[in-house]
PDB file of C-alpha atoms in Angstrom:
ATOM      1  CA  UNK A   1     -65.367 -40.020 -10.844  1.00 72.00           C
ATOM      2  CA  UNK A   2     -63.350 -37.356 -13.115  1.00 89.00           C
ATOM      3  CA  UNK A   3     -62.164 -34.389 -11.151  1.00 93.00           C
ATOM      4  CA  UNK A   4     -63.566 -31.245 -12.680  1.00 95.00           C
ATOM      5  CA  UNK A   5     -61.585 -27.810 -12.936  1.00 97.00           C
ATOM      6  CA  UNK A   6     -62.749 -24.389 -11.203  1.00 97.00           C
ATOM      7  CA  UNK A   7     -60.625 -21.041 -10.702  1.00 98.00           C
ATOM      8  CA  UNK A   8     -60.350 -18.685  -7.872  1.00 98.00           C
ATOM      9  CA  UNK A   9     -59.399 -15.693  -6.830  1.00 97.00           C
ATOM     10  CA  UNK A  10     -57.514 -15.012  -3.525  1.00 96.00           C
ATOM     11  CA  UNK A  11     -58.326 -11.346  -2.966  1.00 96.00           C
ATOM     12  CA  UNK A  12     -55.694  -9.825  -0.925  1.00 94.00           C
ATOM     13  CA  UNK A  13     -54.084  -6.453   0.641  1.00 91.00           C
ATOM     14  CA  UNK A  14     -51.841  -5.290   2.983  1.00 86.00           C
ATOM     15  CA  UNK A  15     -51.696  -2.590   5.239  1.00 78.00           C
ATOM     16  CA  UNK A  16     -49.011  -1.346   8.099  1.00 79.00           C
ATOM     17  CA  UNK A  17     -51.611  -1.863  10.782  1.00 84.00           C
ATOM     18  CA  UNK A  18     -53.368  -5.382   9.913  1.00 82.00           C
ATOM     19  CA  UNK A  19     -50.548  -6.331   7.907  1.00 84.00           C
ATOM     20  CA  UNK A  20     -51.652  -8.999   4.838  1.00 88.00           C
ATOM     21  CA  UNK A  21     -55.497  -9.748   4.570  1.00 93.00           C
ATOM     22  CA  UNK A  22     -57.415 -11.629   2.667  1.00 95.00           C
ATOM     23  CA  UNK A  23     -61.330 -11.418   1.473  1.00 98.00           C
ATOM     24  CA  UNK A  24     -63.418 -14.681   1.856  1.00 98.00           C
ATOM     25  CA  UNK A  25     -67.295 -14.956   1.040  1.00 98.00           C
ATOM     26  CA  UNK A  26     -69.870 -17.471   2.078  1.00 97.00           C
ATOM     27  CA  UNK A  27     -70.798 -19.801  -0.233  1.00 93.00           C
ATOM     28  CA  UNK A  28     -74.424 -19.870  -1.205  1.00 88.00           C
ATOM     29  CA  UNK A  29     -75.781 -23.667  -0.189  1.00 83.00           C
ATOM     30  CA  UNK A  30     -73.669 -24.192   3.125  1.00 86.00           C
ATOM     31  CA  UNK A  31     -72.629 -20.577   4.212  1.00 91.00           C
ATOM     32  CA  UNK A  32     -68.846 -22.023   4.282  1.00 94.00           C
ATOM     33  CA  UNK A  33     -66.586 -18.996   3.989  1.00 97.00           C
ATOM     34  CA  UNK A  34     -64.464 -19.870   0.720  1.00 97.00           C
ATOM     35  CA  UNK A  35     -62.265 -17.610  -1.764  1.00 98.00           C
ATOM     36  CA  UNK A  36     -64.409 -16.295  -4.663  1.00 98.00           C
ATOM     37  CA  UNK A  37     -64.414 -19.296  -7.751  1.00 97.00           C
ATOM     38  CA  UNK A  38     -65.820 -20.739 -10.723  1.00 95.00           C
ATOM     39  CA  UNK A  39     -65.818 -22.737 -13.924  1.00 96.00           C
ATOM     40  CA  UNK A  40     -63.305 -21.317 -16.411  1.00 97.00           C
ATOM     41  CA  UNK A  41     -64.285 -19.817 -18.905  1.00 96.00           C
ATOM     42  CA  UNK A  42     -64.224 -20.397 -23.087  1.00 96.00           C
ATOM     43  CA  UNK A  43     -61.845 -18.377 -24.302  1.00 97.00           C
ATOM     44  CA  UNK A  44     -60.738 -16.163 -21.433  1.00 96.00           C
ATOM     45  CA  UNK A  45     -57.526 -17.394 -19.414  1.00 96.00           C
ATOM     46  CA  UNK A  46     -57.773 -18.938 -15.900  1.00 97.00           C
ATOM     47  CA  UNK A  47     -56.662 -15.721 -14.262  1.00 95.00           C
ATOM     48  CA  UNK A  48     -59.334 -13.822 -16.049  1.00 96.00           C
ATOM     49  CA  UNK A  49     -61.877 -16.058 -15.532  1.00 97.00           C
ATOM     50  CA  UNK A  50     -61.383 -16.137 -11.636  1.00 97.00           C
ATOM     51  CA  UNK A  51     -61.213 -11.676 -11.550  1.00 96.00           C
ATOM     52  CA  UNK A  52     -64.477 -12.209 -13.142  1.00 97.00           C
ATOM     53  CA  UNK A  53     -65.711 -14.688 -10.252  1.00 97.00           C
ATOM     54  CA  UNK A  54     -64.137 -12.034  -7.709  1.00 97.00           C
ATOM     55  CA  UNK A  55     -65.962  -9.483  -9.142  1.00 97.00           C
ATOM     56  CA  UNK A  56     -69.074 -11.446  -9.133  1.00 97.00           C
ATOM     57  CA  UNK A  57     -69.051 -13.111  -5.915  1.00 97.00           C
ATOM     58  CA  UNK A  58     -67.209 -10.377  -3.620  1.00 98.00           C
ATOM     59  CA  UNK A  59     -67.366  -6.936  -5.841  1.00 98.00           C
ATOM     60  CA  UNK A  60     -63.441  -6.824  -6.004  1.00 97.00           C
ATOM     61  CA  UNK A  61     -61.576  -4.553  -8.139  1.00 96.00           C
ATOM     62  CA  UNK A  62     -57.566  -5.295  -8.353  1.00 94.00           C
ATOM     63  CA  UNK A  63     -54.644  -6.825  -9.888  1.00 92.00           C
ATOM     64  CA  UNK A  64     -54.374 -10.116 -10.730  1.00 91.00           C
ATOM     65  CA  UNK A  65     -51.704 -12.474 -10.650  1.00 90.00           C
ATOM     66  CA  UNK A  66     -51.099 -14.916 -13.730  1.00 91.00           C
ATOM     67  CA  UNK A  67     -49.803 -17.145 -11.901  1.00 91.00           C
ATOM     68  CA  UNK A  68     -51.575 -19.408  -9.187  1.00 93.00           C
ATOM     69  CA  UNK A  69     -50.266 -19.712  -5.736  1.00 91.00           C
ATOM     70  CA  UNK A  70     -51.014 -23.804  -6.044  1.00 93.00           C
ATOM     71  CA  UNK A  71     -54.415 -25.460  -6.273  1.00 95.00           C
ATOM     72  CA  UNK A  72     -57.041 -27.476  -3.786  1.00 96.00           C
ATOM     73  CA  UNK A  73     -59.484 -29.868  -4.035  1.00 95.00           C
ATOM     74  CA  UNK A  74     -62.890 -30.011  -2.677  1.00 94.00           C
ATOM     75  CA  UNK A  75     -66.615 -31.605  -3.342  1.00 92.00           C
ATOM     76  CA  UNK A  76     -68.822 -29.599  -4.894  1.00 90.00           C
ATOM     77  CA  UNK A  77     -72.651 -30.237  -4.640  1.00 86.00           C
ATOM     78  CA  UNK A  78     -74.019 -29.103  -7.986  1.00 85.00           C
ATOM     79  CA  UNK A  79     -77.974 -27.861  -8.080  1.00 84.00           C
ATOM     80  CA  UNK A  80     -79.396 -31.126  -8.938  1.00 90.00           C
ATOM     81  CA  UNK A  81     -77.636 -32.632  -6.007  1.00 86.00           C
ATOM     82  CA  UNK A  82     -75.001 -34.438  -7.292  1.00 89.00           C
ATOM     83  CA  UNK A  83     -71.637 -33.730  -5.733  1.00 91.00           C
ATOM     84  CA  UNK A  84     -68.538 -33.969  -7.666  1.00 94.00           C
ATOM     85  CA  UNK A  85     -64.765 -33.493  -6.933  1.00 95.00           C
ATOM     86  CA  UNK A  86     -62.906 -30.272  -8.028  1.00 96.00           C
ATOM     87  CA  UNK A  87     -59.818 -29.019  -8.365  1.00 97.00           C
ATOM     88  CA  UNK A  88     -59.289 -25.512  -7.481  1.00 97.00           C
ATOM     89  CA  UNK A  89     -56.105 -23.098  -9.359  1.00 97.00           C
ATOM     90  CA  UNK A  90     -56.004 -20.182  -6.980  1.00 96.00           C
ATOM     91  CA  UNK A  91     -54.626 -16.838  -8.431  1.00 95.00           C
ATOM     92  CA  UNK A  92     -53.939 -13.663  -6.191  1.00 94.00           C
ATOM     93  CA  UNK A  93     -55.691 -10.760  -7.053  1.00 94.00           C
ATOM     94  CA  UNK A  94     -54.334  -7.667  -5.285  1.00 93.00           C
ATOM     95  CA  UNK A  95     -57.291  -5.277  -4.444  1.00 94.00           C
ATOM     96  CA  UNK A  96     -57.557  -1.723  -5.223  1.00 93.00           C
ATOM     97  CA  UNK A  97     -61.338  -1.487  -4.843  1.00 95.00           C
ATOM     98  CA  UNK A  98     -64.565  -2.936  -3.260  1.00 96.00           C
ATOM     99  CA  UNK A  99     -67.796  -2.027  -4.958  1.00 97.00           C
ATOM    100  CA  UNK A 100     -70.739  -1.118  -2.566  1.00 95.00           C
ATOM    101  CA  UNK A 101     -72.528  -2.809  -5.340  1.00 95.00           C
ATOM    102  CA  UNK A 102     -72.372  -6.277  -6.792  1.00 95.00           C
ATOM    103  CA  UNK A 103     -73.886  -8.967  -8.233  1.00 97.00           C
ATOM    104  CA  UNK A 104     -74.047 -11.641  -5.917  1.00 96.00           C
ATOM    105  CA  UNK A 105     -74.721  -8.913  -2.708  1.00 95.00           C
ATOM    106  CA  UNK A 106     -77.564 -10.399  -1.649  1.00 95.00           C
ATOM    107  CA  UNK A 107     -76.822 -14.191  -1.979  1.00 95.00           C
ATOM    108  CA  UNK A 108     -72.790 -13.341  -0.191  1.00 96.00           C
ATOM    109  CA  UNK A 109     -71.280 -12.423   2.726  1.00 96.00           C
ATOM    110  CA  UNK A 110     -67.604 -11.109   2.621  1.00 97.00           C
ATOM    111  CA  UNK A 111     -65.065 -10.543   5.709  1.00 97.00           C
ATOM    112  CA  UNK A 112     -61.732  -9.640   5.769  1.00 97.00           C
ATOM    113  CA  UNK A 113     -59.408 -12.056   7.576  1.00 96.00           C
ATOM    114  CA  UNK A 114     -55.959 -12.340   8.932  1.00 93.00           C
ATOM    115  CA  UNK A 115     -53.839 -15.626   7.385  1.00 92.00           C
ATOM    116  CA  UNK A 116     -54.458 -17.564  10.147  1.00 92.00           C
ATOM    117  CA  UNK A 117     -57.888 -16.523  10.770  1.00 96.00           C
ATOM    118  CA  UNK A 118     -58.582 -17.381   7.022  1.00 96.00           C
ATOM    119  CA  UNK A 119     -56.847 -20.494   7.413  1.00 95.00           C
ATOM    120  CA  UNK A 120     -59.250 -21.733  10.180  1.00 97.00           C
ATOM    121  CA  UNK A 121     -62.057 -20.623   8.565  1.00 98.00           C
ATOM    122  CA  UNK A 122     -62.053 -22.827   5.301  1.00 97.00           C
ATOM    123  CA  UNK A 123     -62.934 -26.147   5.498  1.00 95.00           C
ATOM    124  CA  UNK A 124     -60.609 -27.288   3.198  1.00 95.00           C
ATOM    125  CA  UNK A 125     -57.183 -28.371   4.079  1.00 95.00           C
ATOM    126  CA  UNK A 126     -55.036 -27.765   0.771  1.00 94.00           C
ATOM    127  CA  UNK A 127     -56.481 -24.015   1.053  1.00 96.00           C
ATOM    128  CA  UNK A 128     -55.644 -23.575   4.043  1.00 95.00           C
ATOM    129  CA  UNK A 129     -52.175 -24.742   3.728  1.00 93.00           C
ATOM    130  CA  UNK A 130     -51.975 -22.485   1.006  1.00 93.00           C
ATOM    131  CA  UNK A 131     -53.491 -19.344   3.276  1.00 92.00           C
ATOM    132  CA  UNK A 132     -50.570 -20.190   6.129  1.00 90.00           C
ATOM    133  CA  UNK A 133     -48.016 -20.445   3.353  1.00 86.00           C
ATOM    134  CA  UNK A 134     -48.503 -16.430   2.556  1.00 84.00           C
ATOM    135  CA  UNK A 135     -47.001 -16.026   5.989  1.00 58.00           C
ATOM    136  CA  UNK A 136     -44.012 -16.915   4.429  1.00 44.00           C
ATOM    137  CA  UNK A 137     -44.637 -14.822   1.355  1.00 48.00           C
ATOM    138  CA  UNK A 138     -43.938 -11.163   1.284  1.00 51.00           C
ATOM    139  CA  UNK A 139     -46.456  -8.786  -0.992  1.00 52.00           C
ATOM    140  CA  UNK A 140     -44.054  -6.691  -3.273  1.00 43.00           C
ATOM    141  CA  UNK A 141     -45.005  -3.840  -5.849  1.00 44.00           C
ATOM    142  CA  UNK A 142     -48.329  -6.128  -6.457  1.00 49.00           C
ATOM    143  CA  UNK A 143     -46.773  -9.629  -6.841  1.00 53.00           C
ATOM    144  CA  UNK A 144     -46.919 -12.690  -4.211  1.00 60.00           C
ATOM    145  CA  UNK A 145     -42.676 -13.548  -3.832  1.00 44.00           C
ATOM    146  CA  UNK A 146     -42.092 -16.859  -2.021  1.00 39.00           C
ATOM    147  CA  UNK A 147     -38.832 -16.576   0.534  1.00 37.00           C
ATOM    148  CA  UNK A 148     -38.374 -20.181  -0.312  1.00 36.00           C
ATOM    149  CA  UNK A 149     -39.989 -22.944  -2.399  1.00 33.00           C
ATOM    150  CA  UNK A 150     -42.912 -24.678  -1.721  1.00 34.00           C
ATOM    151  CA  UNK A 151     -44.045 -27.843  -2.870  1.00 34.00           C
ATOM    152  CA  UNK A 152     -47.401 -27.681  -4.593  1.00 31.00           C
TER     153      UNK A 152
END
């Protein structure tokens, strides 16, 4: 079976006190917690497409990164109940804002977690690989900067 494409967003921020954070949501069907994501998008870039899913799925306002921080894969059950595998580009998006309002409210949770709580709390294991590698990662003037290279 074909591997189909989806974006996310990694909403993050960092403070003196809780040092880096990052926002997870439930999914709908399963209640997983899981960083906001979706099909791209005609005609908008990756990175644009997953803001939008942030937005949607977690009210998040920020900046977003261009580049991804690597990609995971994962089975997705779609509504008629087929499940299919995906592969996941994950782009940070540094937050300035959370809306009160939003449009998936009522169908999400979100919950701001440390790296290695985040890590533990997805199900998947190329996320959380990813999450554990921001401990490694500095947040700079609005950019993720890797201390060393990582293989993707």
């Amino acid at each position: 079976m074909t591997e189909r494409i989806q974006v996310a967003a990694l909403p993050l921020r960092a403070s003196r006190k809780n040092g880096i954070q990052i926002l997870l949501v439930t999914s709908r069907d399963t209640g997983r917690w899981v960083p906001p994501k979706g099909w791209p998008m005609e005609g908008r870039a990756p990175w644009s497409a997953a803001r939008i899913e942030a937005l949607e799925e977690a009210g998040v306002i920020g900046t977003m990164s261009d580049e991804p921080l690597g990609s995971y894969s994962y089975l997705k059950r779609l509504e008629d109940g087929e499940v299919v595998p995906c592969r996941v580009s994950i782009y940070p998006l540094f937050v300035t804002r959370l809306e009160r309002v939003w449009k998936e409210r009522k169908e999400r949770n979100r919950r701001w977690f440390s790296i290695d709580q985040a890590a533990e709390a997805v199900d998947e294991p190329d996320l959380s690989r990813i999450l554990r590698g921001l401990s490694d990662r500095e947040i700079r003037k609005g950019r993720v900067v890797p201390k060393r290279a990582t293989a993707d």
